Short mmCIF file of C-alpha atoms in Angstrom, two decimals:
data_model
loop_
_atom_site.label_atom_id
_atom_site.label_comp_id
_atom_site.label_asym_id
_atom_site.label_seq_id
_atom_site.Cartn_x
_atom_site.Cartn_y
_atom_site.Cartn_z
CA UNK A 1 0.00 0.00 0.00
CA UNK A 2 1.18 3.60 -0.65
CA UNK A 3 5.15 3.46 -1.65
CA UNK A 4 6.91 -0.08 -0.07
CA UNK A 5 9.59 1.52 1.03
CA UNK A 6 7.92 5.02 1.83
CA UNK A 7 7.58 4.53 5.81
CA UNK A 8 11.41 4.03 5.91
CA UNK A 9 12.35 7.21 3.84
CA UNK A 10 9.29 10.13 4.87
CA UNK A 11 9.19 10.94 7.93
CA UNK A 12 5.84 11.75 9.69
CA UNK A 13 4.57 15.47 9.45
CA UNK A 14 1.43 16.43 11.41
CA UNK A 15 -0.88 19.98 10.58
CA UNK A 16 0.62 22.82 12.40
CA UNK A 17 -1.62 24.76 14.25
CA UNK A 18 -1.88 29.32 14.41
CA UNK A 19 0.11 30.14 17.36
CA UNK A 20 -1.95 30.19 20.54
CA UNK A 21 -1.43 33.46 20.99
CA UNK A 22 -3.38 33.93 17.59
CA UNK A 23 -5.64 31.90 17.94
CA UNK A 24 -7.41 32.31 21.37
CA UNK A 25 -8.28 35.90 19.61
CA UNK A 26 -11.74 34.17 17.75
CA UNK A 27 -13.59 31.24 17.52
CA UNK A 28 -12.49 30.05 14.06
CA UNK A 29 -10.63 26.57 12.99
CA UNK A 30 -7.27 26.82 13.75
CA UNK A 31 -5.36 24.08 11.42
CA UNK A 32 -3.34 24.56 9.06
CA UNK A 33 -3.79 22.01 6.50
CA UNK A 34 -0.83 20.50 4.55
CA UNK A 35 -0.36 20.87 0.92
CA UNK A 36 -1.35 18.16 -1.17
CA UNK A 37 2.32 17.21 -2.28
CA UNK A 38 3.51 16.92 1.29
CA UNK A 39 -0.79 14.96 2.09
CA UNK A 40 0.48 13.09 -0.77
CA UNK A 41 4.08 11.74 0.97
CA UNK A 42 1.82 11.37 4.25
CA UNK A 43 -0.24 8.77 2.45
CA UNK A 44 2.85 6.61 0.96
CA UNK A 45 4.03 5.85 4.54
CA UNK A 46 1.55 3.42 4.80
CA UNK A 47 2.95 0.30 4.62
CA UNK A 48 1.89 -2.86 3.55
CA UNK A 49 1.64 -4.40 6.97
CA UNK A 50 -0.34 -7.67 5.94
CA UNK A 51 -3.10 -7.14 9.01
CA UNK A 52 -4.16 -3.26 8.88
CA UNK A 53 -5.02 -3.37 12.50
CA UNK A 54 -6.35 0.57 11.56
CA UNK A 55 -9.51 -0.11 10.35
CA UNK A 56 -10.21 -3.32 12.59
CA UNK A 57 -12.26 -3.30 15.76
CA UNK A 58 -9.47 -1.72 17.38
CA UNK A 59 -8.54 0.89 15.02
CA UNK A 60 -12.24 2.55 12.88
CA UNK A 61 -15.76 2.19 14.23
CA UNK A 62 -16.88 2.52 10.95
CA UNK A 63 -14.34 0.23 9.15
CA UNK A 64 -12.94 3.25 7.22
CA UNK A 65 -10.64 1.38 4.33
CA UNK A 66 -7.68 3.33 5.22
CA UNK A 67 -4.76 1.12 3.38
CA UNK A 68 -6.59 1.67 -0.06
CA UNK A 69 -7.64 5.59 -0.01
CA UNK A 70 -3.77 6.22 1.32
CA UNK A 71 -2.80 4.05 -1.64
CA UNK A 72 -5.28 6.00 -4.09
CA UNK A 73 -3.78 10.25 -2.44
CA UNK A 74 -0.40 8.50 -3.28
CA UNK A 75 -1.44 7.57 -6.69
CA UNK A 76 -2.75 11.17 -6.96
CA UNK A 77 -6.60 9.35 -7.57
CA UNK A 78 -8.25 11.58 -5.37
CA UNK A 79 -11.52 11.01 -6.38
CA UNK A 80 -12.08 7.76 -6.30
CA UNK A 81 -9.67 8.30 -2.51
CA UNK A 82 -13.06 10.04 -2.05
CA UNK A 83 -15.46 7.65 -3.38
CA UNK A 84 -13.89 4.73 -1.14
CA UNK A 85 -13.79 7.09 2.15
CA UNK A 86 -17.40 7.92 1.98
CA UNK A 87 -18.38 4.06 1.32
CA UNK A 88 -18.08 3.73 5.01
CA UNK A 89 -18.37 7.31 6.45
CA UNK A 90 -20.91 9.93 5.62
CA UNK A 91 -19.11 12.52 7.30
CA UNK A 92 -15.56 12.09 6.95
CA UNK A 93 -14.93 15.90 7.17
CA UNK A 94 -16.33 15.57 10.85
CA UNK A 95 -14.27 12.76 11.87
CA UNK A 96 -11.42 14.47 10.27
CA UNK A 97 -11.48 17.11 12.64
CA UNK A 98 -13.11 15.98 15.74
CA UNK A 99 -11.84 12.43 15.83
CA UNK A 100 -9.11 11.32 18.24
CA UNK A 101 -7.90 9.03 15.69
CA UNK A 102 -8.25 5.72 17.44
CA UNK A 103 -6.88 4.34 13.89
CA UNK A 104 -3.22 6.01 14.64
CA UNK A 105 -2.95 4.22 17.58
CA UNK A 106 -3.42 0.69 16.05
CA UNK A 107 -1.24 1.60 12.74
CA UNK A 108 1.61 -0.64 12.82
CA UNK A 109 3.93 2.34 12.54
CA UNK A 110 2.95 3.11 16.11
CA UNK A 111 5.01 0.14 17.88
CA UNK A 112 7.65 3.14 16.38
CA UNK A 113 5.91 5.92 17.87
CA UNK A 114 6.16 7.12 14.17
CA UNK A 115 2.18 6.14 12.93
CA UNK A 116 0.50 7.48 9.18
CA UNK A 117 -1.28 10.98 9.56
CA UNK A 118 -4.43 9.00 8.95
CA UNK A 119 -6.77 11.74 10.25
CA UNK A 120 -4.92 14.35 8.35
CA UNK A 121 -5.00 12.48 5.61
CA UNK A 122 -8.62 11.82 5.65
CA UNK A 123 -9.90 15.30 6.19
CA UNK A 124 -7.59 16.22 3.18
CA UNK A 125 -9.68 13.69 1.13
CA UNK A 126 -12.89 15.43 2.42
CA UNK A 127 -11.94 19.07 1.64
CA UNK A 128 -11.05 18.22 -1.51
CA UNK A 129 -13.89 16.67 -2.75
CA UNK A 130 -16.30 19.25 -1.40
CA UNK A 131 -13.81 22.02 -3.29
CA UNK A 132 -13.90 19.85 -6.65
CA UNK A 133 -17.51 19.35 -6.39
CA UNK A 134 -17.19 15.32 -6.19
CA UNK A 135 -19.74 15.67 -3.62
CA UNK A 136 -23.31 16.00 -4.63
CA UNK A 137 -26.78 14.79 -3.83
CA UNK A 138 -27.67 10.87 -4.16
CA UNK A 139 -31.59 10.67 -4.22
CA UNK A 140 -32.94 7.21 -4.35
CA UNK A 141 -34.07 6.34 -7.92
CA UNK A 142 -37.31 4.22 -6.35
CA UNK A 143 -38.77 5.07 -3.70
CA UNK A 144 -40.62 2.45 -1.57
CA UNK A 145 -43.05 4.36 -0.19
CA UNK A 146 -42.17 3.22 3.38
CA UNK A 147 -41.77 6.56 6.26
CA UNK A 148 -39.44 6.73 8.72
CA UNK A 149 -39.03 9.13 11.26
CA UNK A 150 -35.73 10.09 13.35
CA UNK A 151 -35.58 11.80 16.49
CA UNK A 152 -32.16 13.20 16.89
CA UNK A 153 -30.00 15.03 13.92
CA UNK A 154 -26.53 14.20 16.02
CA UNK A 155 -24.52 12.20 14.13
CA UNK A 156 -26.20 9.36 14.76
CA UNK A 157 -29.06 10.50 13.18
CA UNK A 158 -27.56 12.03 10.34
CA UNK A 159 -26.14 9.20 9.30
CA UNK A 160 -29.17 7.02 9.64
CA UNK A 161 -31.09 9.42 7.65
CA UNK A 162 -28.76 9.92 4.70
CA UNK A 163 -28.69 6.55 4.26
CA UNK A 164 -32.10 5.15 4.50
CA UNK A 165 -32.99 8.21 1.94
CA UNK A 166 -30.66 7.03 -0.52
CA UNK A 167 -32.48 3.14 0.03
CA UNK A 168 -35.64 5.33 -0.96
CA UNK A 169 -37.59 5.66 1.89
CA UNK A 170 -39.26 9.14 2.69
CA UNK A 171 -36.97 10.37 6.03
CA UNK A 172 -38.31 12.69 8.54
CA UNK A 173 -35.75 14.12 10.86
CA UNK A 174 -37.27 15.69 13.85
CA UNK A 175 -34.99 17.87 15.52
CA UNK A 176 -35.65 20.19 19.13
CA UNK A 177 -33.31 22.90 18.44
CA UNK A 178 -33.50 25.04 15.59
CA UNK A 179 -30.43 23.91 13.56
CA UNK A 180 -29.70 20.44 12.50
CA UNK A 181 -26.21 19.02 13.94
CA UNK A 182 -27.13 18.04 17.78
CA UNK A 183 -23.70 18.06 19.55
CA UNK A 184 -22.07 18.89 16.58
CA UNK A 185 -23.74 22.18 16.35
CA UNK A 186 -24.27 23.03 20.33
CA UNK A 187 -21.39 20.97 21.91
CA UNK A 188 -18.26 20.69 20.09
CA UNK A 189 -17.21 24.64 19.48
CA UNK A 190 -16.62 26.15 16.29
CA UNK A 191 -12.72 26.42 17.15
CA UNK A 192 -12.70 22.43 16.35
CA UNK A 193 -15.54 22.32 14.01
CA UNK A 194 -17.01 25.55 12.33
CA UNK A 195 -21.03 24.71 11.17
CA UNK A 196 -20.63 25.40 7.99
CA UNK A 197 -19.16 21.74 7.56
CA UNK A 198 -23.03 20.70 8.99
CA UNK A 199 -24.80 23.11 6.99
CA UNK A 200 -23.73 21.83 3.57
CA UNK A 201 -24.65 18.27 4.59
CA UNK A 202 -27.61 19.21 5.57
CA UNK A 203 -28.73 20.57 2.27
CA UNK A 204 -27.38 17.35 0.21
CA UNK A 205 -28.99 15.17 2.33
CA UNK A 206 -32.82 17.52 1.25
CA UNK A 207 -31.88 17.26 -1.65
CA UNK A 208 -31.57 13.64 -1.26
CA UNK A 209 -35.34 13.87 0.40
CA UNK A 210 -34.83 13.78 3.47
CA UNK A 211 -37.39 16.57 6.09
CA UNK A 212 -36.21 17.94 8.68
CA UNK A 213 -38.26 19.37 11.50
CA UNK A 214 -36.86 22.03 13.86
CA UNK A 215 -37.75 23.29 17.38
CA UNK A 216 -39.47 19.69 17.72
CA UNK A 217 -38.96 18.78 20.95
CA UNK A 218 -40.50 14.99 21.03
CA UNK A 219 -42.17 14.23 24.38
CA UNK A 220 -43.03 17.84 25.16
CA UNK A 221 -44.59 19.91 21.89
CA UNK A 222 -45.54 16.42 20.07
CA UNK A 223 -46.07 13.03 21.79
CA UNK A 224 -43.76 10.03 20.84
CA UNK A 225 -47.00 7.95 19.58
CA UNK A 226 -47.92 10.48 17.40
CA UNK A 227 -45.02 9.62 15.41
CA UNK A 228 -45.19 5.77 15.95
CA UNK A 229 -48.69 6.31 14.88
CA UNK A 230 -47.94 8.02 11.68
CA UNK A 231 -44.62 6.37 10.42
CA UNK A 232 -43.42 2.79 9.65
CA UNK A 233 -40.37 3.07 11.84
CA UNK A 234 -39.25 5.47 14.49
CA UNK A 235 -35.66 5.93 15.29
CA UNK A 236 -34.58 7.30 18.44
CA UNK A 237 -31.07 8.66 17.69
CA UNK A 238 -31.12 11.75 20.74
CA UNK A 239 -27.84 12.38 22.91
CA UNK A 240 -26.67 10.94 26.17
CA UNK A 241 -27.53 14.12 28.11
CA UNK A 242 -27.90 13.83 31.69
CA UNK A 243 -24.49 15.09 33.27
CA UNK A 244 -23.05 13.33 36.10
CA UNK A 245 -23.84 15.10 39.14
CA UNK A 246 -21.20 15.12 41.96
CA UNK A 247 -23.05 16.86 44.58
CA UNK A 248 -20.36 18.74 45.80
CA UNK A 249 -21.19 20.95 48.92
CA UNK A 250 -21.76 24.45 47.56
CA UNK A 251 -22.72 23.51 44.09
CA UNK A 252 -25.69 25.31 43.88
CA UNK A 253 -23.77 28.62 43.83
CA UNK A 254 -24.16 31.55 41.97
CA UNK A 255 -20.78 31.09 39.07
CA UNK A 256 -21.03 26.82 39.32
CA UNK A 257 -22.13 25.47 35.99
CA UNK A 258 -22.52 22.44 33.98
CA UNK A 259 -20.56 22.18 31.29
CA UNK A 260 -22.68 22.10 28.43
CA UNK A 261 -25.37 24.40 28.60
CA UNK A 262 -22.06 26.77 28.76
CA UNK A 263 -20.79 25.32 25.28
CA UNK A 264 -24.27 25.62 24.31
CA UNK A 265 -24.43 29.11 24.96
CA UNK A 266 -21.40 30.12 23.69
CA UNK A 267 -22.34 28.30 20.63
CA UNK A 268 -25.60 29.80 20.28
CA UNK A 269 -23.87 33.06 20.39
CA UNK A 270 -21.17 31.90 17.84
CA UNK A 271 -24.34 31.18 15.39
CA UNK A 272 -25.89 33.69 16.25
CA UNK A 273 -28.99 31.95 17.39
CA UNK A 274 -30.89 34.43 20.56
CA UNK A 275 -29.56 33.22 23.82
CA UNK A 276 -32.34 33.19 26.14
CA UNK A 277 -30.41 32.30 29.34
CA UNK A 278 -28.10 34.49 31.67
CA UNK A 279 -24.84 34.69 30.34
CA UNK A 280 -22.10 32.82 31.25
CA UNK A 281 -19.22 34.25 30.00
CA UNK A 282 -15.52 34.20 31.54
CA UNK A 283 -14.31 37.33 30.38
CA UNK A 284 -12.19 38.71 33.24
CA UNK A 285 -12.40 35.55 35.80
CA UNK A 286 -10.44 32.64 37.09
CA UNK A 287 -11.63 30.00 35.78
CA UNK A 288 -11.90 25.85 37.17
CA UNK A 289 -12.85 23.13 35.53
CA UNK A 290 -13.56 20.21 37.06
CA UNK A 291 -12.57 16.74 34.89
CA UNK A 292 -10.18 16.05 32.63
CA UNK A 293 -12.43 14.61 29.31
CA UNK A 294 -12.44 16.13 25.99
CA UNK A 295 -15.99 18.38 27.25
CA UNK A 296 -13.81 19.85 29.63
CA UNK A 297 -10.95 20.80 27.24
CA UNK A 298 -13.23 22.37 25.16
CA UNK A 299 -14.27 24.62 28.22
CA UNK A 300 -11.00 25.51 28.65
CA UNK A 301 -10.70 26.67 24.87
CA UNK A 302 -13.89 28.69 25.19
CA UNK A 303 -12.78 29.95 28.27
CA UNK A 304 -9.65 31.25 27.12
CA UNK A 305 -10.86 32.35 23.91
CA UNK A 306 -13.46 34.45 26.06
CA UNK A 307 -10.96 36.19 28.12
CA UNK A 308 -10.12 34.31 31.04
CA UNK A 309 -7.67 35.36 32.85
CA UNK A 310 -6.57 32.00 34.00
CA UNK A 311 -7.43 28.45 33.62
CA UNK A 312 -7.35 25.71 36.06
CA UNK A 313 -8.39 21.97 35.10
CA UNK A 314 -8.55 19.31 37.65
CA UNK A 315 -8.56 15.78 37.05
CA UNK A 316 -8.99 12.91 39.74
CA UNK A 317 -6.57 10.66 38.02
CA UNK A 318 -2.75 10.56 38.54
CA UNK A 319 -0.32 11.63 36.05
CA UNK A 320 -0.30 9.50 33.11
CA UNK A 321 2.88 8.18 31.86
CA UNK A 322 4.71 9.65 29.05
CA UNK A 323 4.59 6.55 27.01
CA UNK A 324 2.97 3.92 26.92
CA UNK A 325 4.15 -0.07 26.85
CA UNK A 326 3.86 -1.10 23.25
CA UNK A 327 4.04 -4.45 23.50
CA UNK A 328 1.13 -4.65 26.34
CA UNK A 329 -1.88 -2.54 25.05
CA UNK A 330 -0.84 -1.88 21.47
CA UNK A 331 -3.15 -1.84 18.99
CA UNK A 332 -5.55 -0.41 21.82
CA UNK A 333 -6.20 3.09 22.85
CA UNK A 334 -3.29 3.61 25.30
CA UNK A 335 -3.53 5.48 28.60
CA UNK A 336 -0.84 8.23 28.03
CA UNK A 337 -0.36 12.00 28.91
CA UNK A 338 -2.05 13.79 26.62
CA UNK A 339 -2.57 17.80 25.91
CA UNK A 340 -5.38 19.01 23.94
CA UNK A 341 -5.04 22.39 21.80
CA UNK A 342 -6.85 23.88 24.26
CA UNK A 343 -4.78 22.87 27.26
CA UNK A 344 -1.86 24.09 25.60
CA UNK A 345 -3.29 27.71 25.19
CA UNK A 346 -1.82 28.21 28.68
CA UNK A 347 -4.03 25.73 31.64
CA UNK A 348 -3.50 24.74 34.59
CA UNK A 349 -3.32 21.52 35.05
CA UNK A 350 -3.62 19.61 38.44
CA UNK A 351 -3.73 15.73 38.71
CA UNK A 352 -4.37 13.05 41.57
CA UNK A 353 -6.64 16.09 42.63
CA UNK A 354 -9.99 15.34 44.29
CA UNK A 355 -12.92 18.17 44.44
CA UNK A 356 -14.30 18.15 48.08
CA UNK A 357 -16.35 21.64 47.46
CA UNK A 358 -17.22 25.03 46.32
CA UNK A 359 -16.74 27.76 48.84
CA UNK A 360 -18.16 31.37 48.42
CA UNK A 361 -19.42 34.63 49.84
CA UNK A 362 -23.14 36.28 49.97
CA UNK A 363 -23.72 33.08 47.51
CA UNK A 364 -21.43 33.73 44.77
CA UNK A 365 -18.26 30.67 44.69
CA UNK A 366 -14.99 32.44 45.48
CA UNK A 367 -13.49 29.05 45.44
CA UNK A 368 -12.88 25.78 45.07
CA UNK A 369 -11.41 23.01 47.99
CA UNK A 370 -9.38 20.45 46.33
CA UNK A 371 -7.32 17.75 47.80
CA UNK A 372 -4.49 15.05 46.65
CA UNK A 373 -5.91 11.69 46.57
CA UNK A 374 -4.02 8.03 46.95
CA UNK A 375 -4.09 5.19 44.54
CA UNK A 376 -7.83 4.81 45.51
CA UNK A 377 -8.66 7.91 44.49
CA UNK A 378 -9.73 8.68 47.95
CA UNK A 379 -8.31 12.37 49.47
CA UNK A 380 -5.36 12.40 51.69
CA UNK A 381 -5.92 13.96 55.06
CA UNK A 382 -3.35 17.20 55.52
CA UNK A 383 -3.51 17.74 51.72
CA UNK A 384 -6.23 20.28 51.17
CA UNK A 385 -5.92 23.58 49.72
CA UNK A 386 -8.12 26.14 47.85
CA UNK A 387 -7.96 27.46 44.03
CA UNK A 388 -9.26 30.96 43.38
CA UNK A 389 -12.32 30.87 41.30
CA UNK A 390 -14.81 33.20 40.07
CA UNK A 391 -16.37 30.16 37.61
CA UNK A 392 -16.53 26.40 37.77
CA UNK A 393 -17.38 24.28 35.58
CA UNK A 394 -18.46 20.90 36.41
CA UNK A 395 -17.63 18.43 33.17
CA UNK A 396 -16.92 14.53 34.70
CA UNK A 397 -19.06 13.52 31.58
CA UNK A 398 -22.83 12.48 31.12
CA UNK A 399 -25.10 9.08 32.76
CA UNK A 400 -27.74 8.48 30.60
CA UNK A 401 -29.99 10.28 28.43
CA UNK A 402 -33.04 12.49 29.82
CA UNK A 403 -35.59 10.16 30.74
CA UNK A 404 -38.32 13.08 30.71
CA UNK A 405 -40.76 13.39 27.93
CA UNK A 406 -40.17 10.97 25.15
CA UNK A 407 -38.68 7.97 26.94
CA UNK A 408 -41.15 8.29 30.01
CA UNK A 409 -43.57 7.94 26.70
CA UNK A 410 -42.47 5.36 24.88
CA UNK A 411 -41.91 2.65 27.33
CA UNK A 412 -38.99 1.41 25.69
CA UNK A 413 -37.10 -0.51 28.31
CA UNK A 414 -33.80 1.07 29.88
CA UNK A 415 -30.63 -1.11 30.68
CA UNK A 416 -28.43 -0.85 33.93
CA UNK A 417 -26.86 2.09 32.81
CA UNK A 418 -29.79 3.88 31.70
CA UNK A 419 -29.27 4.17 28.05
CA UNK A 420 -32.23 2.44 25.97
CA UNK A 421 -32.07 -0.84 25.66
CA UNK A 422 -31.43 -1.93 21.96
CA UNK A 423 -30.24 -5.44 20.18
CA UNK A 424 -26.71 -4.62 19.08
CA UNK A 425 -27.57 -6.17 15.92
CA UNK A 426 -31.29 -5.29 14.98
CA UNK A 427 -31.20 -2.07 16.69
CA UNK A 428 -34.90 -2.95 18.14
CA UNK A 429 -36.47 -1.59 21.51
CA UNK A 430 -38.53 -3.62 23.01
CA UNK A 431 -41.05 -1.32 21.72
CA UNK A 432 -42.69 -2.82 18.44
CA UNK A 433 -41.26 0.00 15.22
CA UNK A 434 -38.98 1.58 17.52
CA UNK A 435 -35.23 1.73 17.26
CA UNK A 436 -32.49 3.22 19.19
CA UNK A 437 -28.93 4.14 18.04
CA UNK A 438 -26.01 6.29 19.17
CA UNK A 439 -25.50 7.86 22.46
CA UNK A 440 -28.73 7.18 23.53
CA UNK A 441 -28.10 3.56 23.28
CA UNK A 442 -24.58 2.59 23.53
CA UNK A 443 -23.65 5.67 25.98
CA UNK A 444 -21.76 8.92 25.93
CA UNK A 445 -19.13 7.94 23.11
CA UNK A 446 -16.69 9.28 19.99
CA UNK A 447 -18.46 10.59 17.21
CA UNK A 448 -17.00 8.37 14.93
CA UNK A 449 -19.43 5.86 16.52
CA UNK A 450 -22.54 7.52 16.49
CA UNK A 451 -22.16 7.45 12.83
CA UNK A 452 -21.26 3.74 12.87
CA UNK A 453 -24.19 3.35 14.77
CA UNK A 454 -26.57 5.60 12.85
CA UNK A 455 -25.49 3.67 9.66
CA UNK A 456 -25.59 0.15 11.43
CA UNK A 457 -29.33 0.79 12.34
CA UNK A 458 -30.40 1.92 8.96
CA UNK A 459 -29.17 -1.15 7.35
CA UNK A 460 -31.44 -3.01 10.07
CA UNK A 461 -34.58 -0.91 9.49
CA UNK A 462 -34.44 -1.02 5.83
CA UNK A 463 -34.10 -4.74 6.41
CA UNK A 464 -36.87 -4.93 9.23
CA UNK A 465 -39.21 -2.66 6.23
CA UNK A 466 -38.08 -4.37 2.68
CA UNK A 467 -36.91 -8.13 4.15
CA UNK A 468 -33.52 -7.48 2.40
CA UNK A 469 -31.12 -4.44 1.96
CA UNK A 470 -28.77 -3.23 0.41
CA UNK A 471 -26.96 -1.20 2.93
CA UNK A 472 -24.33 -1.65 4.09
CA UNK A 473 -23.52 -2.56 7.61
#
């Protein structure tokens, strides 16, 4: 694959990124993108490495063929680089920015620390074909006359609908805020993703026939059945979005916040959608943030991009290593010290730290009591001490979806950890018609997998509807 001998003689070049100092001054991607010559000599490091542990179980959720589309950039096909990418991912320009690249860490190159730029690669791929205009609508040429309606237009349920459109049946994507994109749009900020990516999706895939209904909140303005009632399948494709609560003492404090209705807001006021809340903005303020997940990083962006004038992240866990042990977790997902864009724009960052409360004046936090913690996580008596803060943000990741409103309705029933409880391979609730995929179903995850899962449960309902499909899995 690629050049045989091209891993030994190129050496591995990542995207640089603007300077923090630049880029902390708007909201706007910050990658730069390599030239195609130098995307091109990326791509013929791939090797021909007999098992391509990339694109296996370990490597891409959605089976991305990454061996053949480097081969095709190094062989200057582009297009048909493009054609092969999207046979397994809708969205590649999504993944290709907000992915953590799971598939670098199982490339063979890696037992070298030295693995193919797959992600670069692949959002390379997808900028290019949008900018040629290889990209274009794909309407069904029969329809079947079969409905299907989606709650959810995440990723999940983008990807669902795109492709049981394109199997010809007539898609109805009902959607409670008023853009398309779920945590696309109104979690992941614009600095990693700008919504413009979204936006032109969304048009191919009406063009394609797919409907989408805005400000539909299912449950509340229009009852679950109504849609059971009036469709031949219902997919429930909505977000893991109940946060985990910690109940620290003094939570309930004037300046203590979850963390996404803040990336919410700030993203509202990014697209400038009206932002009907009080604002929460950290212009001018010390700034914690409590966990040490990708949602918190990209509070720390905001916050810095915002004004902060400093950053502090905390994280329970101790110190990762530098490096991981090759030979004992390779080709998985290694625990290693990592630091985000974000963290590097100048946080704080303070491990084997446990959060024992928010302290405060006349109601307002002026603080936050933090302690060092032993190999049980539990704190160490004698270690306590208190971080200045004028905002806290509480991001130690989601439970379970919100169980008010639609799921109270549908009686679908709910597993252990609260998610809806769907066959892994049908994608059926226990609820006759009803499906569940994505967050909602598997738990708060990458997006790379709601789309796996979004296109997984299209290929069952198009089965469940026609007794054969097509699609593929």
């Amino acid at each position: 694959m690629g050049k045989v001998t091209g891993f030994l003689e190129i050496d591995r070049r990542e995207q640089k990124y603007q300077p923090a100092s630049d880029r902390i001054r708007h909201f706007r991607e910050f990658t730069l993108p390599l030239p195609d010559t130098e995307v091109t000599n990326q791509a013929a490091r791939c090797m021909d490495c007999g098992i391509p542990f990339c694109h296996g179980p370990n490597g891409c959720p959605v089976h991305n063929q990454i061996p053949d589309w480097n081969d095709l950039v190094y062989r200057d096909e582009w297009e048909e680089a493009a054609r092969n990418l999207h046979s397994t991912n809708n969205f590649p320009e999504f993944t290709g920015r907000v992915c953590p690249a799971p598939c670098e860490e199982a490339c063979t190159l890696n037992l070298e620390d030295m693995p193919v730029t797959i992600k670069t690669v692949e959002q390379a791929i997808a900028d290019k074909a949008w900018k040629k205009g290889w990209i274009k609508p794909e309407p069904a040429a029969v329809k079947t006359g079969r409905k299907v309606a989606i709650v959810g237009s995440g990723p999940a349920g983008l990807a669902a609908a795109q492709q049981l459109a394109r199997a010809g049946h007539d898609v109805h994507v009902y959607e409670r805020e008023p853009k398309a994109g779920g945590l696309l749009r109104y979690g992941i900020p614009d600095f990693k993703m700008e919504k413009h990516h979204i936006d032109r999706r969304v048009k191919q895939m009406e063009a394609e026939g797919v409907t989408f209904h805005y400000n539909e909140n299912i449950g509340i303005v229009r009852p679950l059945q109504e849609l059971l009632d009036t469709h031949d399948s219902v997919l429930l494709a909505g977000g893991s979005e109940a946060p985990r609560d910690p109940q620290l003492p003094g939570q309930e404090m004037e300046g203590v916040h979850f963390a996404m209705p803040y990336l919410v807001q700030s993203n509202r006021r990014e697209g400038d959608e009206p932002v009907n809340e009080i604002p929460v903005v950290a212009g001018g303020k010390h700034v914690v943030v409590v966990g040490g997940g990708d949602t918190a990083s990209d509070c720390v962006g905001t916050a810095f991009r915002q004004g902060a004038l400093s950053v502090t992240q905390l994280d329970i866990r101790p110190v990762p290593p530098m490096k991981e042990d090759k030979l004992a977790v390779w080709p998985y997902w290694p625990t290693k010290f990592r630091t985000s864009s974000s963290q590097a724009e100048g946080a704080e960052r303070e491990f084997a730290c446990a959060t024992l409360g928010i302290e405060g004046r006349n109601g307002r936090v002026t603080g936050v009591k933090c302690a060092r913690v032993d190999g049980k996580r539990q704190p160490i008596p004698g270690t306590e001490f208190v971080l200045r803060a004028d905002l806290v943000f509480l991001a130690i990741g989601f439970a379970h979806p919100l169980f008010q409103g639609m799921l109270e309705q549908s009686g679908a029933a709910i597993d252990k950890r609260g998610n809806v409880q769907a066959d892994e391979e049908t994608y059926a609730t226990s609820v006759p018609k009803l499906y569940a995929a994505g967050d909602m179903r598997r738990g708060q995850s990458l997006v790379v997998w709601a789309i796996r899962e979004g296109r997984q449960a299209a290929h069952a309902i198009d089965k469940a509807l026609m007794g054969a499909t097509t699609l593929p899995r």
